[in-house]
Coordinates of C-alpha atoms and ligand atoms in Angstrom, one line a residue:
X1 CA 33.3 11.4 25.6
X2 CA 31.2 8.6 27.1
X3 CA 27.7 10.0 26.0
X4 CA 29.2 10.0 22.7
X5 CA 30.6 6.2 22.3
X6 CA 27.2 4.9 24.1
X7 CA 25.4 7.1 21.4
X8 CA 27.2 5.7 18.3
X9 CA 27.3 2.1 20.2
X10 CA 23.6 3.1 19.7
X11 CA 23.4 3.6 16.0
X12 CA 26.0 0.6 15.1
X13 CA 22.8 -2.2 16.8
X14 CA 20.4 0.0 14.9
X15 CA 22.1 -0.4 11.7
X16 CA 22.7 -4.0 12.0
X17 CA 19.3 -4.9 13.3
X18 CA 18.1 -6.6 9.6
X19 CA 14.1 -5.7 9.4
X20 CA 12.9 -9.6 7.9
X21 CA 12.0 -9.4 3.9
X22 CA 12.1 -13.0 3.1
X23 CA 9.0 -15.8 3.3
X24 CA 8.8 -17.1 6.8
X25 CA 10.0 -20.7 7.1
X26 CA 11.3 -20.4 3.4
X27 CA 14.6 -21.8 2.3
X28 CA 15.4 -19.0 0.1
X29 CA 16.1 -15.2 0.6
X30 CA 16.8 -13.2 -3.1
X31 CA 19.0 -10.8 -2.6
X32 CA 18.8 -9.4 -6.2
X33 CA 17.3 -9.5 -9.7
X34 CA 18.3 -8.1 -13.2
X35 CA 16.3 -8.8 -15.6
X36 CA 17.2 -8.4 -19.5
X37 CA 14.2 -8.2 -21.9
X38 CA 13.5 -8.1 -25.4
X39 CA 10.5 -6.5 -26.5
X40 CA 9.3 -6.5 -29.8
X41 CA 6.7 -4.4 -32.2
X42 CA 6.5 -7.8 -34.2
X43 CA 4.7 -9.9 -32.1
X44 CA 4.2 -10.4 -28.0
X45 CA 6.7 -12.5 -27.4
X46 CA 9.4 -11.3 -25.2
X47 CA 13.0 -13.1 -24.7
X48 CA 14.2 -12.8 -20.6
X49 CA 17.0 -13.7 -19.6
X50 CA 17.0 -13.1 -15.7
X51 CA 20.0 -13.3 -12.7
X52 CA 18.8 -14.2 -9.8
X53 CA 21.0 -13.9 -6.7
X54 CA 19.9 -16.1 -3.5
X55 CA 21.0 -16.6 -0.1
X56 CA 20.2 -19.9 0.8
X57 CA 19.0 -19.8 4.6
X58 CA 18.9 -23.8 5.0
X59 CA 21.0 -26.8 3.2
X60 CA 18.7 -27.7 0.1
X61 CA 18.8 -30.2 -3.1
X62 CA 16.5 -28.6 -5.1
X63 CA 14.4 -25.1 -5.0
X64 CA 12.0 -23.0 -6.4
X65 CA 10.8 -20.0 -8.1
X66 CA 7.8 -18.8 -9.2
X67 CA 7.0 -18.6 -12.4
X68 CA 4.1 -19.7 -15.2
X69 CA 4.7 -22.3 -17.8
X70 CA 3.5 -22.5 -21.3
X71 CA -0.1 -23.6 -22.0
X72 CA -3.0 -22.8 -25.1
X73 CA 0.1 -21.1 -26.6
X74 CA 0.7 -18.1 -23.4
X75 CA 3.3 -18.5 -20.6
X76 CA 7.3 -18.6 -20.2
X77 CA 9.1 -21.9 -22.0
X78 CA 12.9 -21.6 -20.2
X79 CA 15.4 -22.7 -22.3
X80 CA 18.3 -22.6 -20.0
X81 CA 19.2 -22.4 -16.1
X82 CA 23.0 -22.0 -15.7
X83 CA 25.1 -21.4 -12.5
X84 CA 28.7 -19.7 -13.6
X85 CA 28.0 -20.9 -17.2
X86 CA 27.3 -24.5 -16.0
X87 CA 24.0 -26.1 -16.7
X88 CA 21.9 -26.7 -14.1
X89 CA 18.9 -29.6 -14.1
X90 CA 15.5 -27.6 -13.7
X91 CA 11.4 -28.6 -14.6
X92 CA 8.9 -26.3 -15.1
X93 CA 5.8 -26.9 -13.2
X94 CA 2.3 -24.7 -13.8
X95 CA 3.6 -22.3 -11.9
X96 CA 6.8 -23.0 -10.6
X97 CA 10.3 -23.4 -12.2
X98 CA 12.0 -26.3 -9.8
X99 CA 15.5 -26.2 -9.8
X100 CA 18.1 -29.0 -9.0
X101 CA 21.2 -27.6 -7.2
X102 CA 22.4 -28.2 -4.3
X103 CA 23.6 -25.1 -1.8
X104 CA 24.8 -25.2 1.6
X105 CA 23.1 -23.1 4.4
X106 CA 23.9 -19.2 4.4
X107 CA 25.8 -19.5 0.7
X108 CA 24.9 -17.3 -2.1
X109 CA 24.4 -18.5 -5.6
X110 CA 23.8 -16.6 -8.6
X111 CA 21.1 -18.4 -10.9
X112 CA 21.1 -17.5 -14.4
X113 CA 17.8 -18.1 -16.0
X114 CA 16.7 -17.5 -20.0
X115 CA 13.6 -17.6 -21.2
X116 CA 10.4 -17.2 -23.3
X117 CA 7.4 -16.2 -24.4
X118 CA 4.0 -14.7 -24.5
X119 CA 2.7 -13.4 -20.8
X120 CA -0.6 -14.9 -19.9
X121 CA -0.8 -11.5 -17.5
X122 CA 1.4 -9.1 -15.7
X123 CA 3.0 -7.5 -18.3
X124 CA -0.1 -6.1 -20.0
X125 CA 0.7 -6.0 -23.7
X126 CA -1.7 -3.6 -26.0
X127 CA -3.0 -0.3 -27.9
X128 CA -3.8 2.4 -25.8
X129 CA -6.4 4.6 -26.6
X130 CA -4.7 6.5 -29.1
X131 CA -4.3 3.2 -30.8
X132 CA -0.7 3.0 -30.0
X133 CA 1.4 -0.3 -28.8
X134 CA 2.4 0.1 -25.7
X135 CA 3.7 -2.4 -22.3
X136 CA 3.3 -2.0 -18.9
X137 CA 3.7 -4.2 -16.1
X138 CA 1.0 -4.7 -13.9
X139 CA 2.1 -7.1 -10.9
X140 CA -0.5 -6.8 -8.1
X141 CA -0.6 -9.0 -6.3
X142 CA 1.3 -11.9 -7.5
X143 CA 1.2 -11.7 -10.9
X144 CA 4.9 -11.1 -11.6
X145 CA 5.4 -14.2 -12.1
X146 CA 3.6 -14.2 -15.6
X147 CA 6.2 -12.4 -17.4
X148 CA 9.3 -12.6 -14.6
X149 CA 10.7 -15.4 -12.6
X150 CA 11.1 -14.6 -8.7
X151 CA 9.8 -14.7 -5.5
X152 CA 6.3 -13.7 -6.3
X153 CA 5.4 -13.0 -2.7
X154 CA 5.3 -9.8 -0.7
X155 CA 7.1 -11.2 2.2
X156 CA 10.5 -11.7 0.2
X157 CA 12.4 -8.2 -1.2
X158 CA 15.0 -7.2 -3.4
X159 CA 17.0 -5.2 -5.4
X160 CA 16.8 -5.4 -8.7
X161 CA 17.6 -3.7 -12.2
X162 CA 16.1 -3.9 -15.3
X163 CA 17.8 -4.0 -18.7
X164 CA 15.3 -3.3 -21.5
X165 CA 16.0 -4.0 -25.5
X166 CA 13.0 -2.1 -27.1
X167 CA 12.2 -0.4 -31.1
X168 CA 14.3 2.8 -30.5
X169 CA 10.8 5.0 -30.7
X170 CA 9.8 3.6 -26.9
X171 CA 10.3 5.6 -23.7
X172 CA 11.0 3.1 -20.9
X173 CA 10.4 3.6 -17.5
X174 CA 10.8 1.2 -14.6
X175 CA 11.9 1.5 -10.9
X176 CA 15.0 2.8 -9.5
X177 CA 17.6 5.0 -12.2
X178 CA 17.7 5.3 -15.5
X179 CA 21.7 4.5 -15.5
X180 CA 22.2 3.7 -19.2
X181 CA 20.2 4.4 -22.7
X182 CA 21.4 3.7 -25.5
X183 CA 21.2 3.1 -29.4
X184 CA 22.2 -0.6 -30.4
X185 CA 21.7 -0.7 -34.3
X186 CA 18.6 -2.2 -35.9
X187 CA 16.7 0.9 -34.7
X188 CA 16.7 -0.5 -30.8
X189 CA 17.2 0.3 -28.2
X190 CA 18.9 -0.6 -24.5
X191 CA 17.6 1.3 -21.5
X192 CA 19.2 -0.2 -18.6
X193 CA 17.0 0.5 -15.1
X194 CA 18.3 0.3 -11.4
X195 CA 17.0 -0.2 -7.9
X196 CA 19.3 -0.4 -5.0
X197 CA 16.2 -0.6 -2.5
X198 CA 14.7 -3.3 -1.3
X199 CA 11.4 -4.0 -3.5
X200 CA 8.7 -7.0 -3.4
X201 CA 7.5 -8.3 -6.7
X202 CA 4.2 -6.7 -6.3
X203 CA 6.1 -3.2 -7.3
X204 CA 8.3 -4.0 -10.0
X205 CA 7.5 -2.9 -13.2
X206 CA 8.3 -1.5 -16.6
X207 CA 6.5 0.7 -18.7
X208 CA 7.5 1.1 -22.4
X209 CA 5.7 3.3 -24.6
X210 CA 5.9 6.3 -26.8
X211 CA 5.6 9.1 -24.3
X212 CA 6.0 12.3 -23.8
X213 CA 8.0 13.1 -20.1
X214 CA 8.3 16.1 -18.0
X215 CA 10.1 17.2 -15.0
X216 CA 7.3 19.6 -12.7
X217 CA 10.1 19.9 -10.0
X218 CA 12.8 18.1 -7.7
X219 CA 11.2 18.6 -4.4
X220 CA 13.6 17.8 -1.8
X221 CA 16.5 16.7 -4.2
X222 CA 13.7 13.9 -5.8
X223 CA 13.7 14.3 -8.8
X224 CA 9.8 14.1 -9.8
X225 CA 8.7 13.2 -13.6
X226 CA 5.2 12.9 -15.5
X227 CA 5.1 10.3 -18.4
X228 CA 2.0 10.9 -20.4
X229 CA 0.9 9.7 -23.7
X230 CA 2.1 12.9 -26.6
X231 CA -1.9 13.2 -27.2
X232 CA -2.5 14.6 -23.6
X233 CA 0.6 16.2 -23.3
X234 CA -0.8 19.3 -22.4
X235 CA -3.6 18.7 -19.9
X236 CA -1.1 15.8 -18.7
X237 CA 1.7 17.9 -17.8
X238 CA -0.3 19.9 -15.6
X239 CA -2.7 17.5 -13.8
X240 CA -0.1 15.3 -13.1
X241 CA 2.5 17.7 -11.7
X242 CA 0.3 18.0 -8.5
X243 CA 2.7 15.4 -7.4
X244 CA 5.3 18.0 -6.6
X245 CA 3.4 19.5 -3.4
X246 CA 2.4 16.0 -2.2
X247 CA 5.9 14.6 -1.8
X248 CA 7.9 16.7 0.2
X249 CA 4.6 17.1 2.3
X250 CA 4.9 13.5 3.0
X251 CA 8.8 14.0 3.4
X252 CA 8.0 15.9 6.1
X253 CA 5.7 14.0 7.9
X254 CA 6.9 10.1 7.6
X255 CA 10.1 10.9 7.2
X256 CA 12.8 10.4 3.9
X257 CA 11.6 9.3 0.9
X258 CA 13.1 5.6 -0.4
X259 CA 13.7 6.3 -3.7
X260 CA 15.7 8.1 -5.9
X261 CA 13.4 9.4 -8.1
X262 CA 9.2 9.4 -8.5
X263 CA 8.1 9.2 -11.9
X264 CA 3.8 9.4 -12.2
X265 CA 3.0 7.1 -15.3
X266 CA 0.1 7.1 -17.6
X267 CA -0.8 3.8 -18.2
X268 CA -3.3 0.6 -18.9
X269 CA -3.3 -0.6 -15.2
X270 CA -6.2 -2.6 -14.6
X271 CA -6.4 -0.6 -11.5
X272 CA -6.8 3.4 -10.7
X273 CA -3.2 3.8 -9.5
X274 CA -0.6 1.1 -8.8
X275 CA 1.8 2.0 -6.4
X276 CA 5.2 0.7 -8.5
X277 CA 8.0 1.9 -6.5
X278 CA 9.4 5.4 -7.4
X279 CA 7.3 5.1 -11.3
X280 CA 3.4 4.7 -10.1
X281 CA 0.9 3.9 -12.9
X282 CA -2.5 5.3 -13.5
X283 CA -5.2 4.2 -15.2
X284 CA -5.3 5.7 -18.8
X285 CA -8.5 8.5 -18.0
X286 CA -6.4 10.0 -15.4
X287 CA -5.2 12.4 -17.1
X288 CA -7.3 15.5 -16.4
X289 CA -9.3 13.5 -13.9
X290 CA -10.9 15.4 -11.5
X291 CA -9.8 13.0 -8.8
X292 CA -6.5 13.4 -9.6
X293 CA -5.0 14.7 -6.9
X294 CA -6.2 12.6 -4.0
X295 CA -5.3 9.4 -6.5
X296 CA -1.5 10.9 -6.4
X297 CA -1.9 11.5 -3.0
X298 CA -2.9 7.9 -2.4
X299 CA -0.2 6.3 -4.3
X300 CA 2.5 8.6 -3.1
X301 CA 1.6 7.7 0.6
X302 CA 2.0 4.2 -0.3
X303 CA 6.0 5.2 -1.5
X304 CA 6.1 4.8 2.1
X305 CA 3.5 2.2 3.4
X306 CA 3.0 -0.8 1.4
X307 CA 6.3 -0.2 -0.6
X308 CA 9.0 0.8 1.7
X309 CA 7.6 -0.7 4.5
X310 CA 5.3 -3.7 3.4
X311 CA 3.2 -5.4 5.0
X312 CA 4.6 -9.2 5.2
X313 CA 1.7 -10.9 4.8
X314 CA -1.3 -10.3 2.4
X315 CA -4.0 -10.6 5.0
X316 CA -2.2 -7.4 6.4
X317 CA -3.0 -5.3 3.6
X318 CA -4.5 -2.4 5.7
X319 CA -0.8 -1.2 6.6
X320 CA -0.8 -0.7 2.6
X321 CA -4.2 0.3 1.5
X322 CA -5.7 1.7 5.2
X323 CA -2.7 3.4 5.3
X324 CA -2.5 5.2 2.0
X325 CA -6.3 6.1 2.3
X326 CA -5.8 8.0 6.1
X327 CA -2.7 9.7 4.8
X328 CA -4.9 10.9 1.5
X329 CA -7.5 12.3 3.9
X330 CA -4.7 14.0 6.1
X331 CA -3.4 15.1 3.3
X332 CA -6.2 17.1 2.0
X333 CA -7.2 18.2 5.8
X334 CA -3.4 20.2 5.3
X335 CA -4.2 21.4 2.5
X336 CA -8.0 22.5 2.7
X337 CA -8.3 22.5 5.8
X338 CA -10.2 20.3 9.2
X339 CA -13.7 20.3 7.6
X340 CA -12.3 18.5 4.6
X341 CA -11.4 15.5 6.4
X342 CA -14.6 15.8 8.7
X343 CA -16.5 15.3 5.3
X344 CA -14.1 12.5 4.0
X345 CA -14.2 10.6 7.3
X346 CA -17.9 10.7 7.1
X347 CA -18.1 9.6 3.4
X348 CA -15.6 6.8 4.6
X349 CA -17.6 5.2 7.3
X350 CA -20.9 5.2 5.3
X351 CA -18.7 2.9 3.1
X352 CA -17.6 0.7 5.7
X353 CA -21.4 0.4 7.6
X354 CA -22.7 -0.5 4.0
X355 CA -19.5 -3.1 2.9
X356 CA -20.7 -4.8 6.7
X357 CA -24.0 -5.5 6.1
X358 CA -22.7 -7.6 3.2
X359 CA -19.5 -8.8 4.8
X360 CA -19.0 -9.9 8.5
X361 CA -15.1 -10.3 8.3
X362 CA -12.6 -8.4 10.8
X363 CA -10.3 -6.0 8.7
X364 CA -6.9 -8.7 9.2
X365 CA -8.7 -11.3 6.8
X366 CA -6.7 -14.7 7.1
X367 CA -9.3 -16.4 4.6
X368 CA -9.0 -14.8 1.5
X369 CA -5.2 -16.3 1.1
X370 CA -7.1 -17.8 -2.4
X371 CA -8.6 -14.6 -3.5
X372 CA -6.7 -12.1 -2.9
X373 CA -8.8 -9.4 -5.0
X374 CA -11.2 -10.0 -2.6
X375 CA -8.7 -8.1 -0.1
X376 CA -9.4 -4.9 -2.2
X377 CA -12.6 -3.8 -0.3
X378 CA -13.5 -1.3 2.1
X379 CA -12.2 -3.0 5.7
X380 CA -8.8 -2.7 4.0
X381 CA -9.0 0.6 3.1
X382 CA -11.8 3.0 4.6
X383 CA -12.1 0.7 7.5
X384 CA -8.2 0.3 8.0
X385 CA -8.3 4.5 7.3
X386 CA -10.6 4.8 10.2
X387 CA -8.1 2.8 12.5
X388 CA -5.2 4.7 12.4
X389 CA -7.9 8.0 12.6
X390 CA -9.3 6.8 16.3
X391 CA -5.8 6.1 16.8
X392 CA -4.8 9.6 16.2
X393 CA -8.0 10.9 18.5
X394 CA -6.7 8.2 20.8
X395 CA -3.1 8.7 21.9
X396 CA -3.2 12.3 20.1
X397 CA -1.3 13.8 17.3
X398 CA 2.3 14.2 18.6
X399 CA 2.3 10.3 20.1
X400 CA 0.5 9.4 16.6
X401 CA 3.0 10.8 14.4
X402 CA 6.1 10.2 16.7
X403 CA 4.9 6.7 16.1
X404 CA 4.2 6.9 12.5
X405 CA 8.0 7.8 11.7
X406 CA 9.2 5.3 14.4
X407 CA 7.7 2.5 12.5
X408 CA 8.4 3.8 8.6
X409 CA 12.3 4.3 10.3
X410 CA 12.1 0.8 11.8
X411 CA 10.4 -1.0 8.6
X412 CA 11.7 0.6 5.9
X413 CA 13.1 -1.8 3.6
X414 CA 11.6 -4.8 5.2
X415 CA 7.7 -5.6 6.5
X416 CA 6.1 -5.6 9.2
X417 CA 2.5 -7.5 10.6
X418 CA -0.4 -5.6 12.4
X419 CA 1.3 -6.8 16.1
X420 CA 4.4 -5.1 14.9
X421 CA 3.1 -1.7 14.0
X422 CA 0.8 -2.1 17.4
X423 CA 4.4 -2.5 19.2
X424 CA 5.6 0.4 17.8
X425 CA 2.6 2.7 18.6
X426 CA 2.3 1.2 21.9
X427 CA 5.8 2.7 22.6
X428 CA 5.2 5.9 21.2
X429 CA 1.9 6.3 23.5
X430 CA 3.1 4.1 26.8
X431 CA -0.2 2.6 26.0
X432 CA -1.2 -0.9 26.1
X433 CA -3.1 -1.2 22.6
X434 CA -3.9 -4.7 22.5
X435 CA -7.3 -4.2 23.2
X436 CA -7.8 -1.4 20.6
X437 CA -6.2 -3.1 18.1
X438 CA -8.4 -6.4 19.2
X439 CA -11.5 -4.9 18.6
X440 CA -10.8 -2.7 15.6
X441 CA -9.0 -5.3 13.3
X442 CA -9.3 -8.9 14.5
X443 CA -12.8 -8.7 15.2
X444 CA -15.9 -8.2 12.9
X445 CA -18.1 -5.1 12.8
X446 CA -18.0 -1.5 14.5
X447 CA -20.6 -0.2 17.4
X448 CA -24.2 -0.2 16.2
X449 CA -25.6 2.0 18.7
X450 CA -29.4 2.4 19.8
X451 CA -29.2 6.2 21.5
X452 CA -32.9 6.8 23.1
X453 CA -33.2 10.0 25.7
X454 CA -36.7 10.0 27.6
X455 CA -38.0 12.5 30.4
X456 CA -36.5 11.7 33.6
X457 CA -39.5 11.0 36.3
X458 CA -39.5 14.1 37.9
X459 CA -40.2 15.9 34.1
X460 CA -37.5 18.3 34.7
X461 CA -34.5 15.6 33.9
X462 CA -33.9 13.3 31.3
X463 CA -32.3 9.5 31.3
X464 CA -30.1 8.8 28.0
X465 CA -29.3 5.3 27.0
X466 CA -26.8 3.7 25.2
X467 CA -27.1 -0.1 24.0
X468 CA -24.9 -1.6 22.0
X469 CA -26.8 -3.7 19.5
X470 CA -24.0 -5.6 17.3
X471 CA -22.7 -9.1 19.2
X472 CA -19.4 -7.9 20.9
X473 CA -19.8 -4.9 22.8
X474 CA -16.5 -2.5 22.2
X475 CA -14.8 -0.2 24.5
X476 CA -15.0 3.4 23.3
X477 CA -15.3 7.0 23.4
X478 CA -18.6 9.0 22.3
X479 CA -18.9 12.5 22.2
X480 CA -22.4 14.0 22.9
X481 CA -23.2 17.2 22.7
X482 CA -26.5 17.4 25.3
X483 CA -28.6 20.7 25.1
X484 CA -25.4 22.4 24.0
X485 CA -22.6 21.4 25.9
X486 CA -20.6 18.7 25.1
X487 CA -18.4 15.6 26.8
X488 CA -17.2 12.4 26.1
X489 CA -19.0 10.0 27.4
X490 CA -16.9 6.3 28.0
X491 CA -19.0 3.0 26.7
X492 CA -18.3 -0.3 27.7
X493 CA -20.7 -2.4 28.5
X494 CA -23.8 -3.4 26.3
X495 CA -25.8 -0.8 28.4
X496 CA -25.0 2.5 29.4
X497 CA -26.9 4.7 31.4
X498 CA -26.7 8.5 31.8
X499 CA -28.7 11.2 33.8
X500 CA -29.0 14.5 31.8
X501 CA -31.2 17.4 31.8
X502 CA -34.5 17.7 30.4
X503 CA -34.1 16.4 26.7
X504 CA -34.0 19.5 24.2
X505 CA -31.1 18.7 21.7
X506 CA -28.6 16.2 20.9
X507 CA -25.8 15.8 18.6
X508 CA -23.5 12.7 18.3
X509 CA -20.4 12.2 17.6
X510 CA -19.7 15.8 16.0
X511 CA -16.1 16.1 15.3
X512 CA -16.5 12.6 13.3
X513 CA -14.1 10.6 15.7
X514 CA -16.4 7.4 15.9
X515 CA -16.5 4.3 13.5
X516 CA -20.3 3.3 14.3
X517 CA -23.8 3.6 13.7
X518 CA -26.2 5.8 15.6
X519 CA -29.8 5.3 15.9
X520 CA -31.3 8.3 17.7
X521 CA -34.9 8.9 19.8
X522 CA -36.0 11.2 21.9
X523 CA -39.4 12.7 23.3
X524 CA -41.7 14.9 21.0
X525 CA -39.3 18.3 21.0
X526 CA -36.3 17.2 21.1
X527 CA -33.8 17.6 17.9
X528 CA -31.4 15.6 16.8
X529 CA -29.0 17.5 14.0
X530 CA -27.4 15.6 11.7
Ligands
ZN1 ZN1 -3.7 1.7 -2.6

């Protein structure tokens, strides 16, 4: 029996090794949330009253959470911090709520907060466009802390639960499981919402409105659901119930799903799709949209990257968005087959040449820590997409996906950075990838390639050239297919030089496998198909 006490030996250090979810250097570490709300058809006011349990990773006097203060009438106004029903000293600062306790290193204290007031943003508070009054969180990226205090950074996860006081005519919907509804005179209502998972502010959320809900399927034991407004009911249930062939697709590739439960939400995100763990919002039109189904399959992939396994630090957003966009496109390459993503990878990289010309940043952006809406552009996504594709033609499919699962296994429920997902690949592969991963995120631009063929001296041969144009040459791969037959030609220097035959016709790059530009000329005869 000694292969089987090394094996479970084994599994006990995998099971203890904690994957980090809490701001480097910080003092704090929330372990949970539960937030109770009031909502109200009078006004916008709502009445929290949140607890807030914290590990304490150093000795402190005083801490802090995030969370925005009253001014010009909008913000929270707390009325009370309490430890075990004892007061507690606290200030509220612009954004922060500063509290005066003392805690010892590694000691967990619940904090009991109550509170009020009109969010300034976050939870987004209006008519739809059926004129009904309706509320729906909207955290990205650090907006939570408009309407709930907490950590309001990716880097620190928790569990949490959601108890929601509402009219009685509301549906609510939030993440986890719906574990209690019910009636509590006055014609409201209590519907009480839990999480076990570890989540990161960004993807908390409620959604409150009159809706009409539907069950398309429970794909692998999930339970899936479709909330739509009761005017679309119809075109609603149907668009949305896509959803049930793009999960356990995903099951099967990344490995088991996190939550307990994915519920697709109509909603008034400011965005297309917000990835909310296990209840994603859409924007309001997307309902019957014809781009429904790769916006599902977008915000389904990030169940898995971005929410389950986040990315720790803002700047790393292409493990969320670059992520989410490959899986999309791999997604529809299963489903309709290898030209699709051919045509999608090509459409992708005329989006990352143009967003260049205007941008010279590398795809992990450490300067936009102040605006981080600036993040949402194409190096994060169709860029970031295009990574993990020349990854894939790199180490090839079975080392791509073995590494895949390996890191959603090894980060779910914590984050990770770009060197920790390069680790992880690197020991899928047994390659070193620093300097792919160099060149391809921490450094600006992509080959921009000057491709001229001329007739060799003799007139029966031809000399092809290959300079790289942009400042730091790259190390790469190009296909060429020369008067028919093709080969993969290895470019590392600015200049590379290739005999051929006598130029007749040329294709580059024709699988789509290269993030670049191509500039192509030849001698009077030759064609160049595009
Ligand atoms: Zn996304």
């Amino acid at each position: 029996m000694k292969h089987r006490s090394l094996t479970s030996l084994f599994a006990i250090l995998l099971l203890t090794t904690v994957v980090k979810a809490q701001v480097p250097g910080s003092a704090i570490d929330v372990q949970h949330y539960t937030y109770q709300l009031q909502l109200s058809d009078a006004n916008d006011e709502i009445k929290g009253d949140a607890a807030i349990s914290i590990k304490f990773l150093k000795a402190v006097s005083s801490f802090k959470l995030d969370l925005v203060k009253q001014n010009a009438g909008k913000g929270m106004l707390v009325s009370s911090v309490k430890e075990d029903g004892k007061e507690v000293k606290f200030s509220q600062e612009n954004e922060s709520l500063i509290i005066d306790g003392a805690a010892k290193a590694a000691s967990i204290h619940t904090i009991n907060i109550s509170y009020s007031g009109i969010p300034a943003d976050g939870l987004i508070i209006s008519a739809n466009k059926f004129g009904h009054r309706t509320f729906f969180g909207d955290n990205w990226p650090n907006r939570a802390h408009n309407w709930l205090p907490c950590v309001d950074d990716p880097a620190d996860k928790a569990s949490l639960e959601f108890i929601i006081t509402a009219p009685a005519h509301y549906q609510v919907v939030a993440n986890g499981i719906k574990i209690d509804e019910k009636a509590i005179g006055n014609d409201l209502k209590t519907t009480h919402f839990k999480e076990t998972a570890q989540l990161a502010s960004k993807i908390f959320v409620i959604g409150v409105a009159d809706f009409a809900i539907d069950n398309p399927g429970t794909p692998d034991g999930i339970p899936v659901y479709t909330y739509v407004f009761p005017e679309n009911k119809e075109v609603g249930f149907k668009s949305y119930s896509v959803a049930k062939e793009i999960l356990p697709f995903y099951i099967s590739k990344f490995g088991p799903y996190a939550y307990k439960k994915l519920a697709n939400v109509q909603s008034k995100t400011r965005y297309g799709g917000l990835e909310n763990a296990s209840a994603i919002f859409y924007f309001e039109n997307s309902v019957g949209d014809k781009g429904i189904e790769e916006l599902m399959a977008h915000e389904i992939a990030h169940q898995w990257f971005g929410d389950a396994a986040g990315e720790d630090n803002f700047c790393d957003l292409w493990l969320s968005e670059g992520f989410a966009t490959y899986m999309t496109n791999y997604y529809l390459e299963n489903k309709y087959g290898p030209d699709t993503l051919k045509k999608r990878m090509r459409k992708d990289r005329v989006t990352v040449l143009n967003f260049e010309r205007r941008s010279k940043t590398p795809v992990v952006d450490t300067t936009k820590k102040n605006n981080l809406m600036a993040l949402l552009n194409a190096n994060s996504y169709q860029k970031g997409g295009w990574v993990l594709h020349m990854l894939r033609n790199k180490i090839g499919d079975n080392n791509f996906w073995k590494g895949i699962r390996a890191y959603y296994a090894k980060y779910n429920g914590g984050n990770a950075g770009t060197d920790d997902f390069r680790r992880v690949m690197e020991q899928a592969s047994g390659d070193d990838l620093k300097p792919f991963f160099k060149q391809w995120l921490f450094t600006p631009g992509t080959p921009n390639l000057d491709i001229q063929w001329v007739v060799g001296e003799d007139g029966n041969s031809g000399n092809l050239t290959i300079t790289q144009q942009q400042a730091t040459p790259f190390v790469f791969n190009i296909d060429l297919v020369i008067n028919g037959q093709q080969r993969s030609v290895p470019v590392s220097e600015k200049v590379t030089k290739i005999k051929t035959g006598k130029p007749g016709s040329l294709s580059v790059d024709p699988d789509v496998k290269l993030l670049g530009s191509f500039a192509v000329t030849g001698p009077p005869g030759f064609t160049y198909p595009r």
